[in-house]
Short mmCIF file of C-alpha atoms and ligand atoms in Angstrom, two decimals:
data_model
loop_
_atom_site.label_atom_id
_atom_site.label_comp_id
_atom_site.label_asym_id
_atom_site.label_seq_id
_atom_site.Cartn_x
_atom_site.Cartn_y
_atom_site.Cartn_z
CA MET A 7 7.35 -27.71 0.63
CA LYS A 8 8.79 -24.43 1.82
CA THR A 9 6.72 -21.30 1.21
CA ILE A 10 8.51 -18.54 -0.67
CA TYR A 11 6.50 -15.50 0.27
CA MET A 12 6.82 -12.64 -2.21
CA ASP A 13 3.44 -10.96 -1.73
CA ASN A 14 4.28 -8.47 0.98
CA ASN A 15 2.19 -5.69 -0.58
CA ALA A 16 -0.85 -7.91 0.05
CA THR A 17 0.07 -8.63 3.64
CA THR A 18 3.14 -9.34 5.75
CA ARG A 19 4.14 -11.85 8.37
CA VAL A 20 3.80 -10.64 11.95
CA ALA A 21 7.36 -10.00 13.16
CA PRO A 22 8.27 -12.34 16.06
CA GLU A 23 9.24 -9.29 18.14
CA VAL A 24 5.76 -7.84 17.51
CA LEU A 25 4.02 -11.05 18.56
CA GLU A 26 6.11 -11.24 21.71
CA THR A 27 5.17 -7.66 22.63
CA MET A 28 1.47 -8.39 22.03
CA LEU A 29 1.08 -11.70 23.87
CA PRO A 30 0.76 -10.34 27.45
CA PHE A 31 -2.12 -8.15 26.25
CA LEU A 32 -3.97 -11.18 24.90
CA THR A 33 -3.47 -13.12 28.12
CA ASP A 34 -2.80 -11.57 31.53
CA LEU A 35 -3.05 -7.84 30.76
CA TYR A 36 -6.62 -7.78 29.50
CA GLY A 37 -7.74 -4.65 31.38
CA ASN A 38 -9.75 -1.96 29.63
CA PRO A 39 -7.45 1.05 29.17
CA SER A 40 -10.33 3.39 30.07
CA SER A 41 -10.83 1.82 33.52
CA ALA A 42 -10.03 3.79 36.66
CA TYR A 43 -8.02 1.03 38.38
CA SER A 44 -4.33 0.50 37.76
CA PHE A 45 -4.88 -2.88 36.02
CA GLY A 46 -6.43 -0.87 33.15
CA GLY A 47 -4.08 2.06 33.60
CA ARG A 48 -1.12 -0.21 32.91
CA VAL A 49 -2.57 -1.00 29.46
CA ALA A 50 -3.29 2.69 28.84
CA ARG A 51 0.41 3.43 29.49
CA ASN A 52 1.43 0.87 26.86
CA ILE A 53 -1.01 2.38 24.36
CA ARG A 54 0.58 5.78 25.01
CA GLU A 55 3.97 4.26 24.28
CA SER A 56 2.64 2.75 21.05
CA ARG A 57 1.27 6.13 20.00
CA GLU A 58 4.74 7.59 20.55
CA GLN A 59 6.35 4.82 18.49
CA ALA A 60 3.90 5.35 15.60
CA SER A 61 4.34 9.13 15.68
CA ALA A 62 8.14 8.79 15.76
CA LEU A 63 8.11 6.79 12.51
CA LEU A 64 6.17 9.61 10.82
CA GLY A 65 7.88 12.61 12.41
CA ALA A 66 4.50 13.47 14.00
CA SER A 67 3.27 14.16 17.55
CA PRO A 68 1.51 11.42 19.55
CA GLU A 69 -1.74 13.47 19.72
CA GLU A 70 -1.86 13.42 15.93
CA ILE A 71 -2.22 9.62 15.85
CA ILE A 72 -5.68 8.00 15.80
CA PHE A 73 -5.77 4.21 15.96
CA THR A 74 -8.30 2.68 13.55
CA SER A 75 -9.19 -0.86 12.45
CA CYS A 76 -7.35 -0.83 9.10
CA GLY A 77 -6.05 1.24 6.19
CA SER A 78 -9.48 1.25 4.58
CA GLU A 79 -11.08 2.77 7.67
CA SER A 80 -8.36 5.43 7.81
CA ASP A 81 -8.93 6.34 4.14
CA ASN A 82 -12.71 6.45 4.56
CA THR A 83 -12.43 8.52 7.74
CA ALA A 84 -10.14 11.12 6.14
CA ILE A 85 -12.35 11.68 3.11
CA MET A 86 -15.66 11.67 4.99
CA SER A 87 -14.24 14.02 7.62
CA ALA A 88 -13.23 16.53 4.94
CA LEU A 89 -16.70 16.40 3.40
CA ASN A 90 -18.39 16.76 6.80
CA THR A 91 -16.27 19.71 7.87
CA GLY A 92 -15.93 21.36 4.46
CA LYS A 93 -19.22 23.27 4.56
CA ASP A 94 -20.77 22.97 1.08
CA LYS A 95 -17.63 21.77 -0.67
CA ALA A 96 -18.37 18.52 -2.48
CA HIS A 97 -15.46 18.03 -4.87
CA ILE A 98 -12.77 15.37 -4.32
CA VAL A 99 -9.52 15.18 -6.26
CA THR A 100 -7.88 11.77 -6.42
CA THR A 101 -6.08 9.63 -9.01
CA ARG A 102 -7.01 6.88 -11.46
CA VAL A 103 -4.80 4.37 -9.68
CA GLU A 104 -5.95 4.48 -6.05
CA HIS A 105 -6.66 1.41 -3.96
CA PRO A 106 -10.37 0.46 -3.78
CA ALA A 107 -10.44 1.87 -0.21
CA VAL A 108 -10.39 5.31 -1.85
CA LYS A 109 -11.57 4.55 -5.38
CA VAL A 110 -14.76 2.66 -4.49
CA LEU A 111 -15.63 5.16 -1.75
CA CYS A 112 -15.30 7.98 -4.30
CA ASN A 113 -17.54 6.09 -6.75
CA GLU A 114 -20.11 5.77 -3.98
CA LEU A 115 -19.82 9.48 -3.15
CA VAL A 116 -20.55 10.38 -6.78
CA LYS A 117 -23.89 8.57 -6.37
CA ARG A 118 -24.51 10.75 -3.32
CA GLY A 119 -23.94 13.96 -5.28
CA CYS A 120 -20.19 14.61 -4.95
CA ARG A 121 -17.97 15.49 -7.88
CA VAL A 122 -14.77 13.46 -8.21
CA THR A 123 -11.79 14.21 -10.44
CA GLU A 124 -9.40 11.31 -11.04
CA VAL A 125 -6.03 12.68 -12.14
CA PRO A 126 -4.45 10.49 -14.85
CA VAL A 127 -1.01 8.88 -14.88
CA ASP A 128 1.37 8.46 -17.80
CA ARG A 129 2.83 5.27 -19.27
CA LYS A 130 5.45 5.09 -16.53
CA GLY A 131 2.72 5.38 -13.89
CA GLU A 132 3.71 8.93 -12.94
CA LEU A 133 1.10 11.49 -11.97
CA ASP A 134 0.17 14.19 -14.49
CA MET A 135 0.98 17.21 -12.32
CA ASP A 136 -0.41 19.72 -14.83
CA ARG A 137 -3.78 17.98 -14.80
CA TYR A 138 -3.55 17.82 -11.02
CA LYS A 139 -3.05 21.59 -10.73
CA GLU A 140 -5.94 22.23 -13.13
CA SER A 141 -8.23 19.96 -11.09
CA LEU A 142 -8.04 22.03 -7.87
CA THR A 143 -11.07 24.31 -7.60
CA SER A 144 -12.73 26.55 -5.03
CA ASP A 145 -15.21 23.78 -4.10
CA THR A 146 -12.54 21.06 -3.61
CA ALA A 147 -13.01 19.64 -0.12
CA ILE A 148 -10.05 17.27 -0.16
CA VAL A 149 -7.26 15.83 -2.27
CA SER A 150 -6.57 12.14 -1.65
CA ILE A 151 -3.49 10.82 -3.44
CA MET A 152 -1.67 7.63 -2.52
CA TRP A 153 2.00 7.94 -1.58
CA ALA A 154 3.03 4.72 -3.34
CA ASN A 155 1.03 2.43 -5.58
CA ASN A 156 0.30 -1.05 -4.23
CA GLU A 157 0.51 -2.75 -7.65
CA THR A 158 3.55 -1.12 -9.25
CA GLY A 159 5.31 0.50 -6.28
CA VAL A 160 5.43 3.82 -8.18
CA ILE A 161 5.96 6.71 -5.75
CA PHE A 162 3.99 9.94 -6.26
CA PRO A 163 5.37 13.42 -5.40
CA VAL A 164 2.85 13.81 -2.57
CA GLU A 165 4.77 16.56 -0.82
CA GLU A 166 4.69 18.77 -3.91
CA ALA A 167 1.01 17.91 -4.43
CA ALA A 168 0.27 18.71 -0.77
CA GLN A 169 2.03 22.10 -1.00
CA LEU A 170 -0.09 22.98 -4.02
CA ALA A 171 -3.29 21.96 -2.20
CA ARG A 172 -2.29 23.98 0.87
CA SER A 173 -1.60 27.07 -1.26
CA ARG A 174 -5.23 26.81 -2.38
CA GLY A 175 -6.56 26.18 1.14
CA ILE A 176 -7.49 22.56 0.35
CA LEU A 177 -7.05 19.62 2.75
CA PHE A 178 -4.59 16.96 1.62
CA HIS A 179 -4.80 13.26 2.54
CA THR A 180 -2.40 10.55 1.46
CA ASP A 181 -2.90 6.80 1.57
CA ALA A 182 0.60 5.87 2.71
CA VAL A 183 -0.29 2.23 3.41
CA GLN A 184 2.43 0.93 1.06
CA ALA A 185 4.97 3.67 1.69
CA VAL A 186 5.26 3.58 5.47
CA GLY A 187 8.26 1.56 6.59
CA LYS A 188 9.68 1.37 3.08
CA ILE A 189 10.64 4.99 2.49
CA PRO A 190 11.42 7.73 5.03
CA ILE A 191 8.48 9.95 5.98
CA ASP A 192 8.79 13.17 7.95
CA LEU A 193 5.54 15.01 8.49
CA GLN A 194 7.05 17.77 10.61
CA GLN A 195 7.89 20.08 7.70
CA SER A 196 5.15 18.71 5.49
CA ALA A 197 1.91 20.13 4.05
CA ILE A 198 0.14 16.76 4.39
CA ASP A 199 -2.92 17.06 6.67
CA MET A 200 -3.94 13.42 6.97
CA LEU A 201 -2.18 10.12 6.28
CA SER A 202 -3.29 6.46 6.43
CA ILE A 203 -1.33 3.44 7.68
CA SER A 204 -2.25 -0.25 7.78
CA GLY A 205 -0.59 -2.49 10.37
CA HIS A 206 -0.59 -5.68 8.33
CA LYS A 207 1.58 -4.14 5.62
CA LEU A 208 4.40 -3.53 8.07
CA HIS A 209 4.66 -6.74 10.06
CA ALA A 210 1.94 -5.92 12.62
CA PRO A 211 -1.32 -7.93 12.68
CA LYS A 212 -4.32 -7.47 10.43
CA GLY A 213 -7.17 -5.32 11.76
CA ILE A 214 -5.19 -2.34 13.00
CA GLY A 215 -4.43 0.96 11.31
CA VAL A 216 -3.59 4.58 11.97
CA LEU A 217 -4.96 7.83 10.71
CA TYR A 218 -2.57 10.72 11.23
CA VAL A 219 -4.44 14.02 11.54
CA ARG A 220 -2.33 17.17 11.70
CA LYS A 221 -2.94 19.29 14.79
CA GLY A 222 -5.46 22.02 14.01
CA THR A 223 -7.10 20.11 11.13
CA LYS A 224 -10.91 20.21 11.33
CA PHE A 225 -12.02 16.66 12.02
CA SER A 226 -15.29 14.77 12.19
CA PRO A 227 -15.24 11.17 13.52
CA PHE A 228 -16.29 8.31 11.27
CA LEU A 229 -17.06 5.85 14.07
CA ILE A 230 -19.22 7.60 16.62
CA GLY A 231 -19.38 6.19 20.12
CA GLY A 232 -17.23 6.43 23.23
CA HIS A 233 -14.61 8.98 24.15
CA GLN A 234 -11.72 6.80 22.95
CA GLU A 235 -8.95 8.37 20.83
CA ARG A 236 -9.97 11.75 22.35
CA GLY A 237 -13.44 11.41 20.93
CA ARG A 238 -12.13 11.00 17.41
CA ARG A 239 -12.86 7.25 17.04
CA GLY A 240 -15.33 5.45 19.27
CA GLY A 241 -14.84 1.82 20.30
CA THR A 242 -12.82 0.03 22.98
CA GLU A 243 -9.23 -0.09 21.84
CA ASN A 244 -7.81 -3.17 20.10
CA THR A 245 -5.14 -3.11 22.79
CA ALA A 246 -2.87 -6.01 21.75
CA SER A 247 -2.85 -4.94 18.10
CA ILE A 248 -2.21 -1.29 18.96
CA ILE A 249 0.74 -2.35 21.07
CA GLY A 250 1.94 -4.65 18.28
CA LEU A 251 1.69 -1.84 15.76
CA GLY A 252 3.82 0.42 17.95
CA LYS A 253 6.53 -2.23 18.06
CA ALA A 254 6.24 -2.75 14.28
CA CYS A 255 6.74 1.00 13.74
CA GLU A 256 9.87 0.91 15.89
CA LEU A 257 11.20 -2.10 13.93
CA ALA A 258 10.35 -0.43 10.61
CA ALA A 259 12.44 2.61 11.54
CA ASP A 260 15.38 0.32 12.44
CA ARG A 261 15.01 -1.66 9.19
CA MET A 262 14.52 1.22 6.77
CA ASP A 263 18.18 1.08 5.67
CA GLU A 264 18.04 -2.66 5.06
CA GLU A 265 14.82 -2.21 3.06
CA ASN A 266 16.57 0.31 0.81
CA THR A 267 19.82 -1.62 0.41
CA ARG A 268 19.58 -5.42 0.79
CA VAL A 269 15.88 -5.78 -0.09
CA LYS A 270 16.23 -3.35 -3.01
CA SER A 271 19.19 -5.27 -4.38
CA LEU A 272 17.26 -8.56 -4.09
CA ARG A 273 14.38 -6.96 -6.01
CA ASP A 274 16.72 -5.51 -8.63
CA ARG A 275 18.48 -8.85 -9.20
CA LEU A 276 15.16 -10.70 -9.43
CA GLU A 277 13.85 -8.21 -11.95
CA ARG A 278 17.03 -8.12 -14.04
CA GLU A 279 17.34 -11.90 -14.26
CA LEU A 280 13.68 -12.45 -15.12
CA LEU A 281 13.82 -9.82 -17.89
CA ASN A 282 17.04 -11.38 -19.23
CA ARG A 283 15.68 -14.91 -19.25
CA ILE A 284 12.12 -14.29 -20.44
CA PRO A 285 11.54 -12.62 -23.82
CA HIS A 286 8.56 -10.28 -24.29
CA SER A 287 8.56 -9.18 -20.68
CA ARG A 288 8.67 -5.70 -19.21
CA VAL A 289 8.50 -3.95 -15.86
CA ASN A 290 5.40 -1.84 -15.31
CA GLY A 291 6.41 1.46 -13.73
CA GLY A 292 10.08 0.59 -14.23
CA GLY A 293 11.00 4.10 -15.41
CA ALA A 294 9.49 5.88 -12.38
CA PRO A 295 10.67 6.28 -8.78
CA ARG A 296 9.52 3.09 -7.02
CA LEU A 297 9.35 1.39 -3.64
CA PRO A 298 12.47 -0.71 -3.03
CA ASN A 299 10.56 -3.97 -2.55
CA THR A 300 8.12 -4.11 -5.47
CA THR A 301 8.32 -5.29 -9.06
CA ASN A 302 5.39 -5.66 -11.42
CA ILE A 303 6.37 -7.58 -14.54
CA SER A 304 4.22 -8.31 -17.57
CA PHE A 305 4.86 -11.49 -19.54
CA GLU A 306 3.13 -11.12 -22.87
CA PHE A 307 0.87 -13.89 -24.26
CA VAL A 308 0.17 -15.55 -20.88
CA GLU A 309 -2.47 -15.14 -18.18
CA GLY A 310 -1.29 -13.75 -14.87
CA GLU A 311 -3.69 -16.03 -12.99
CA ALA A 312 -2.24 -19.09 -14.76
CA ILE A 313 1.29 -18.01 -13.81
CA LEU A 314 0.23 -17.67 -10.17
CA LEU A 315 -1.28 -21.17 -10.12
CA ARG A 316 1.93 -22.70 -11.50
CA MET A 317 4.07 -20.69 -9.07
CA ASP A 318 1.85 -21.91 -6.24
CA GLU A 319 2.82 -25.50 -7.14
CA PHE A 320 6.37 -24.53 -6.11
CA GLY A 321 5.19 -22.74 -2.96
CA ILE A 322 5.85 -19.30 -4.46
CA CYS A 323 3.31 -16.65 -3.37
CA ALA A 324 2.83 -13.65 -5.63
CA SER A 325 -0.05 -11.63 -6.99
CA SER A 326 -1.41 -10.70 -10.38
CA GLY A 327 -2.65 -7.30 -9.23
CA SER A 328 -4.05 -5.92 -6.02
CA ALA A 329 -4.85 -8.74 -3.59
CA CYS A 330 -8.35 -7.36 -3.38
CA THR A 331 -8.97 -7.56 -7.13
CA SER A 332 -7.36 -10.91 -7.95
CA GLY A 333 -10.02 -13.43 -8.87
CA SER A 334 -11.55 -10.90 -11.23
CA LEU A 335 -10.79 -11.38 -14.92
CA GLN A 336 -10.69 -7.62 -15.49
CA PRO A 337 -7.13 -6.41 -16.09
CA SER A 338 -5.98 -4.20 -13.23
CA HIS A 339 -7.32 -0.61 -13.30
CA VAL A 340 -3.80 0.58 -12.47
CA LEU A 341 -2.20 -1.02 -15.53
CA ARG A 342 -5.10 0.13 -17.72
CA ALA A 343 -4.66 3.70 -16.45
CA MET A 344 -0.98 3.44 -17.46
CA GLY A 345 -2.00 2.39 -20.98
CA VAL A 346 -0.40 -1.06 -20.66
CA PRO A 347 -1.64 -3.06 -23.69
CA PHE A 348 -4.33 -5.65 -22.92
CA THR A 349 -2.14 -8.72 -23.60
CA MET A 350 0.57 -7.30 -21.35
CA ALA A 351 -1.82 -6.21 -18.57
CA HIS A 352 -3.32 -9.71 -18.44
CA GLY A 353 0.07 -11.34 -18.01
CA SER A 354 1.26 -9.22 -15.11
CA VAL A 355 2.72 -10.58 -11.90
CA ARG A 356 3.55 -8.53 -8.84
CA LEU A 357 6.39 -9.75 -6.64
CA SER A 358 6.79 -7.80 -3.41
CA LEU A 359 9.62 -8.58 -1.02
CA SER A 360 10.37 -7.91 2.63
CA VAL A 361 13.34 -8.07 4.98
CA TYR A 362 12.47 -11.75 5.54
CA ASN A 363 13.33 -12.72 1.93
CA THR A 364 16.70 -14.28 1.17
CA ASP A 365 19.10 -14.63 -1.76
CA GLU A 366 18.22 -18.32 -1.99
CA GLU A 367 14.53 -17.52 -2.39
CA VAL A 368 15.30 -15.07 -5.18
CA ASP A 369 17.45 -17.77 -6.87
CA GLU A 370 14.53 -20.19 -6.63
CA VAL A 371 12.10 -17.79 -8.32
CA ILE A 372 14.66 -16.96 -11.03
CA ASP A 373 15.00 -20.71 -11.61
CA LYS A 374 11.30 -21.65 -11.58
CA LEU A 375 9.56 -18.77 -13.36
CA PRO A 376 11.14 -18.87 -16.87
CA PRO A 377 10.10 -22.52 -17.59
CA ILE A 378 6.60 -21.77 -16.24
CA ILE A 379 6.21 -18.91 -18.74
CA GLU A 380 7.68 -21.00 -21.56
CA LYS A 381 5.22 -23.85 -20.92
CA LEU A 382 2.24 -21.52 -20.69
CA ARG A 383 3.23 -19.75 -23.88
CA ALA A 384 3.29 -23.08 -25.68
CA PHE A 385 -0.51 -23.11 -25.22
CA SER A 386 -1.03 -19.53 -26.34
CA PRO A 387 -2.58 -19.01 -29.80
CA PHE A 388 -0.56 -15.80 -30.09
CA TRP A 389 2.83 -17.39 -29.49
CA LYS A 390 4.88 -19.30 -32.10
CA PRO A 391 6.69 -22.41 -30.79
CA GLU A 392 10.11 -21.07 -31.85
CA GLY A 393 9.52 -18.16 -29.49
CA GLN A 394 8.54 -15.50 -31.96
CA ALA A 395 5.48 -13.48 -31.14
CA CYS A 396 3.06 -13.66 -34.06
CA ALA A 397 0.22 -11.45 -32.86
CA SER A 398 -0.44 -9.21 -29.98
CA GLY A 399 -4.20 -9.67 -29.56
CA THR A 400 -6.23 -6.60 -28.75
N1 PLP B 520 -4.41 1.35 0.58
C1 PLP B 520 -3.49 0.63 -0.07
C2 PLP B 520 -2.54 1.35 -0.99
C3 PLP B 520 -3.41 -0.75 0.10
O1 PLP B 520 -2.48 -1.44 -0.57
C4 PLP B 520 -4.33 -1.38 0.98
C5 PLP B 520 -4.32 -2.85 1.13
O2 PLP B 520 -4.03 -3.59 0.19
C6 PLP B 520 -5.26 -0.58 1.66
C7 PLP B 520 -5.28 0.78 1.44
C8 PLP B 520 -6.26 -1.18 2.60
O3 PLP B 520 -5.65 -1.52 3.81
P1 PLP B 520 -6.41 -2.52 4.81
O4 PLP B 520 -6.29 -3.88 4.23
O5 PLP B 520 -5.68 -2.39 6.12
O6 PLP B 520 -7.81 -2.05 4.90
#
């Protein structure tokens, strides 16, 4: 059975071009880039090139790029650095819909005496900018707001939020893990001080990330050790993955147009057809600006997990929330923050596409999903056989 992979916000396939670029660094070119001899120096040159490729995708300078192990490490580093360099400031402003890499860290920091304000979102998933402005105070050490939401694809006005933070002298970090490679980013004219990337969301391998730190930003390393990354992140470099990530950034820049035309039109057709064919369904975040590849649809009176299991029988990979939270029976914190009713939040499925998806795959999902929902609804106590909803639960 062929796999139809529509879970690209969870992880992506490594692009063949990326793998090809990496392979020599997993075989013959195994030198340590810090070594004095040219066998190591050769690898150091390739890392420099990768830093240039990553900075080019962001409109940044190579010195502003720190390679990390993942998006979570980048997020943790940014927030901890702001607290460590922010004198006595112990207030963090974030949102109710962040990824656990930020959300769970903030919960932990509350236990250690920090104050955290989570700015709410509205029913469309859009940030409440008035509440955001009110939340900025003289003891705010950092604002950390995601650029695009991993579950709904909703895009936040991070530039406007960053300008406001800067006008108050507050550091601004954005978790751009889902945004990078899908929408254009230019940090040159921006007020964003720090930004996180994860390699495995943009066709590089797992276990590699980037933290962008604007030149002049006070910084305190998270991983203390060697002099690597100019003393900003200790640990011998993950050379092959760094070099793969550079290539992935170059490919992402080349494919940005395709992402926003062909991939977007695949997503739009998929969404339209599913809504047309399946009653009592709706797109979460549909009224807000969104990433071109993501749709999050709720099918009322069915369990998202049950839908995923049936889709899996046809080789279709999707998610019923963040990859990290699936398996939990709690409805997603993102959908709850948006006020999505319980019965709708439980029946949500996220489909996230990439440039590797085809028209035929979209046809297949449009064909398979409606009968799956119909069969599952037949077992629901809230669903009448003739297709009329009789109750909406709690
Ligand atoms: N931030 C967002 C928005 C994500 O979607 C993810 C991964 O799902 C992360 C951070 C964590 O990235 P990583 O898996 O590289 O730690």
